[in-house]
Short mmCIF file of C-alpha atoms and ligand atoms in Angstrom, two decimals:
data_model
loop_
_atom_site.label_atom_id
_atom_site.label_comp_id
_atom_site.label_asym_id
_atom_site.label_seq_id
_atom_site.Cartn_x
_atom_site.Cartn_y
_atom_site.Cartn_z
CA UNK A 1 -177.43 10.99 -21.48
CA UNK A 2 -179.47 12.74 -18.88
CA UNK A 3 -183.03 12.31 -18.01
CA UNK A 4 -184.37 16.11 -17.97
CA UNK A 5 -187.51 17.87 -17.76
CA UNK A 6 -187.66 21.15 -19.47
CA UNK A 7 -190.72 24.19 -19.13
CA UNK A 8 -191.90 25.33 -22.75
CA UNK A 9 -194.54 27.87 -23.50
CA UNK A 10 -196.83 27.59 -26.38
CA UNK A 11 -197.12 31.34 -27.07
CA UNK A 12 -199.82 34.06 -28.07
CA UNK A 13 -199.34 32.74 -31.74
CA UNK A 14 -199.76 29.04 -31.72
CA UNK A 15 -202.72 29.34 -28.88
CA UNK A 16 -204.60 31.97 -31.84
CA UNK A 17 -203.41 30.20 -34.65
CA UNK A 18 -204.73 27.01 -33.72
CA UNK A 19 -201.79 24.75 -33.57
CA UNK A 20 -201.30 24.26 -30.05
CA UNK A 21 -201.99 20.25 -31.16
CA UNK A 22 -199.10 20.59 -34.97
CA UNK A 23 -196.71 21.84 -32.46
CA UNK A 24 -196.82 19.80 -29.51
CA UNK A 25 -197.55 16.07 -31.53
CA UNK A 26 -193.81 17.40 -32.35
CA UNK A 27 -193.00 17.41 -29.22
CA UNK A 28 -194.52 13.78 -28.79
CA UNK A 29 -192.97 12.63 -31.84
CA UNK A 30 -189.71 13.04 -30.72
CA UNK A 31 -190.31 11.12 -27.71
CA UNK A 32 -190.97 13.86 -25.58
CA UNK A 33 -193.49 13.02 -22.40
CA UNK A 34 -196.32 15.75 -21.10
CA UNK A 35 -195.58 15.48 -17.04
CA UNK A 36 -197.96 19.08 -17.35
CA UNK A 37 -199.62 20.97 -18.58
CA UNK A 38 -201.22 24.79 -17.87
CA UNK A 39 -203.19 27.08 -19.80
CA UNK A 40 -203.38 31.22 -18.51
CA UNK A 41 -203.04 34.66 -18.91
CA UNK A 42 -199.60 36.22 -17.88
CA UNK A 43 -199.43 38.89 -15.09
CA UNK A 44 -197.19 41.90 -15.62
CA UNK A 45 -195.32 41.03 -12.65
CA UNK A 46 -194.60 36.93 -14.01
CA UNK A 47 -193.71 38.06 -17.23
CA UNK A 48 -191.29 40.23 -15.92
CA UNK A 49 -189.78 37.18 -13.79
CA UNK A 50 -190.24 35.33 -16.75
CA UNK A 51 -188.52 38.22 -18.69
CA UNK A 52 -185.91 40.11 -16.66
CA UNK A 53 -183.29 39.36 -18.75
CA UNK A 54 -184.39 41.41 -21.77
CA UNK A 55 -186.75 44.02 -19.83
CA UNK A 56 -184.93 46.32 -19.84
CA UNK A 57 -184.14 46.35 -24.17
CA UNK A 58 -186.30 48.49 -26.08
CA UNK A 59 -188.53 45.48 -27.59
CA UNK A 60 -189.63 44.81 -24.03
CA UNK A 61 -193.17 46.56 -24.61
CA UNK A 62 -193.54 44.51 -27.47
CA UNK A 63 -192.71 41.52 -26.84
CA UNK A 64 -194.90 42.56 -23.29
CA UNK A 65 -197.89 42.93 -25.38
CA UNK A 66 -197.17 39.96 -27.40
CA UNK A 67 -197.17 38.08 -24.44
CA UNK A 68 -200.42 39.64 -23.02
CA UNK A 69 -202.55 39.63 -26.24
CA UNK A 70 -203.98 36.06 -25.69
CA UNK A 71 -203.62 32.93 -23.21
CA UNK A 72 -200.62 30.94 -23.47
CA UNK A 73 -199.53 27.42 -22.40
CA UNK A 74 -196.99 26.00 -20.28
CA UNK A 75 -195.86 22.65 -20.84
CA UNK A 76 -193.34 20.21 -19.02
CA UNK A 77 -192.12 17.52 -20.75
CA UNK A 78 -189.40 15.16 -20.55
CA UNK A 79 -186.89 13.14 -22.25
CA UNK A 80 -182.84 12.10 -22.76
CA UNK A 81 -181.22 15.83 -23.06
CA UNK A 82 -184.88 17.91 -22.87
CA UNK A 83 -183.51 21.28 -22.75
CA UNK A 84 -181.08 21.27 -25.73
CA UNK A 85 -183.56 18.64 -27.82
CA UNK A 86 -186.52 20.73 -26.92
CA UNK A 87 -184.23 24.62 -28.64
CA UNK A 88 -183.23 22.13 -31.20
CA UNK A 89 -187.13 20.81 -32.15
CA UNK A 90 -187.30 25.10 -32.01
CA UNK A 91 -184.99 25.88 -33.77
CA UNK A 92 -183.51 30.23 -33.77
CA UNK A 93 -184.79 32.61 -31.83
CA UNK A 94 -185.61 34.53 -35.23
CA UNK A 95 -188.04 32.17 -36.85
CA UNK A 96 -186.99 33.81 -40.26
CA UNK A 97 -183.05 32.31 -39.16
CA UNK A 98 -184.88 28.89 -38.87
CA UNK A 99 -184.89 25.79 -40.99
CA UNK A 100 -187.81 23.87 -42.66
CA UNK A 101 -188.79 21.12 -40.39
CA UNK A 102 -187.97 23.67 -37.57
CA UNK A 103 -190.72 24.80 -35.30
CA UNK A 104 -190.09 28.35 -35.33
CA UNK A 105 -189.15 27.76 -39.38
CA UNK A 106 -192.58 26.26 -39.75
CA UNK A 107 -195.42 27.81 -37.43
CA UNK A 108 -193.19 31.77 -36.11
CA UNK A 109 -193.34 34.65 -37.91
CA UNK A 110 -190.54 36.99 -37.01
CA UNK A 111 -187.78 36.62 -34.11
CA UNK A 112 -191.06 38.22 -31.75
CA UNK A 113 -193.47 36.22 -32.87
CA UNK A 114 -191.75 32.35 -32.58
CA UNK A 115 -194.49 30.09 -31.86
CA UNK A 116 -192.30 28.71 -28.07
CA UNK A 117 -190.10 30.14 -25.40
CA UNK A 118 -188.21 26.69 -24.08
CA UNK A 119 -185.39 26.90 -21.38
CA UNK A 120 -181.72 27.28 -22.36
CA UNK A 121 -180.16 24.91 -19.85
CA UNK A 122 -181.38 22.43 -17.36
CA UNK A 123 -180.37 24.96 -14.56
CA UNK A 124 -182.90 27.65 -16.05
CA UNK A 125 -185.95 24.83 -16.53
CA UNK A 126 -185.39 23.87 -12.87
CA UNK A 127 -186.28 28.08 -11.94
CA UNK A 128 -188.82 28.22 -14.85
CA UNK A 129 -190.81 24.73 -14.05
CA UNK A 130 -190.89 26.33 -10.41
CA UNK A 131 -192.99 29.67 -12.01
CA UNK A 132 -195.20 28.12 -13.81
CA UNK A 133 -196.28 24.49 -11.61
CA UNK A 134 -196.83 24.69 -8.03
CA UNK A 135 -195.69 21.22 -5.77
CA UNK A 136 -198.19 17.82 -7.30
CA UNK A 137 -198.73 19.22 -11.09
CA UNK A 138 -195.94 17.30 -12.32
CA UNK A 139 -196.86 13.82 -13.06
P1 ADP B 1 -185.45 32.78 -26.59
O1 ADP B 1 -187.13 32.99 -26.36
O2 ADP B 1 -184.84 31.95 -27.80
O3 ADP B 1 -185.15 32.26 -25.86
P2 ADP B 1 -184.45 34.93 -25.61
O4 ADP B 1 -184.23 35.23 -24.44
O5 ADP B 1 -183.44 36.51 -26.70
O6 ADP B 1 -184.95 34.35 -26.58
O7 ADP B 1 -185.45 35.90 -26.09
C1 ADP B 1 -187.12 36.28 -25.57
C2 ADP B 1 -187.97 36.26 -26.24
O8 ADP B 1 -188.14 37.88 -26.60
C3 ADP B 1 -187.72 35.78 -27.94
O9 ADP B 1 -188.71 34.45 -27.66
C4 ADP B 1 -188.73 36.91 -28.23
O10 ADP B 1 -190.58 36.41 -28.25
C5 ADP B 1 -188.67 38.25 -28.14
N1 ADP B 1 -187.48 39.28 -29.03
C6 ADP B 1 -185.97 38.37 -28.52
N2 ADP B 1 -185.10 39.40 -28.82
C7 ADP B 1 -186.21 40.14 -29.52
C8 ADP B 1 -185.81 41.22 -31.16
N3 ADP B 1 -185.04 41.36 -31.06
N4 ADP B 1 -187.46 41.88 -30.94
C9 ADP B 1 -188.27 41.47 -30.50
N5 ADP B 1 -188.91 40.47 -29.75
C10 ADP B 1 -186.96 39.77 -29.28
#
């Protein structure tokens, strides 16, 4: 077991459907502690940096339109094995393949409109936390 902090983004669909509380309550019920929260609208450069691994995919322009159509909320969440546990709480990328009881299975629409982003490894989490939170913004 290791105490980790992971980075979650509540995507535009979560903001629009007003399920931020429902989703966040699942994180807290799982014992994950909120260390930081921030709401913002994605600028082109930050989105491209965050999604560098899919920036050359044909579906990227659609992802960009989706991610910029409403603000997003970044959360830093701490707990034992937080990175893997958060990915389990979300379910797989494609909401249609996600089991009921997972966040994407219950609230997601498809492979793109899938409620949340979460860091996929401890190394990625360290980079992503720095991307969205400055020193002094995590508690
Ligand atoms: P994850 O967010 O589960 O780590 P990826 O890093 O592979 O998944 O993809 C980043 C995001 O890009 C996904 O969460 C989703 O919003 C979008 N996406 C991934 N694959 C597709 C696809 N085939 N078509 C449309 N959007 C996609």
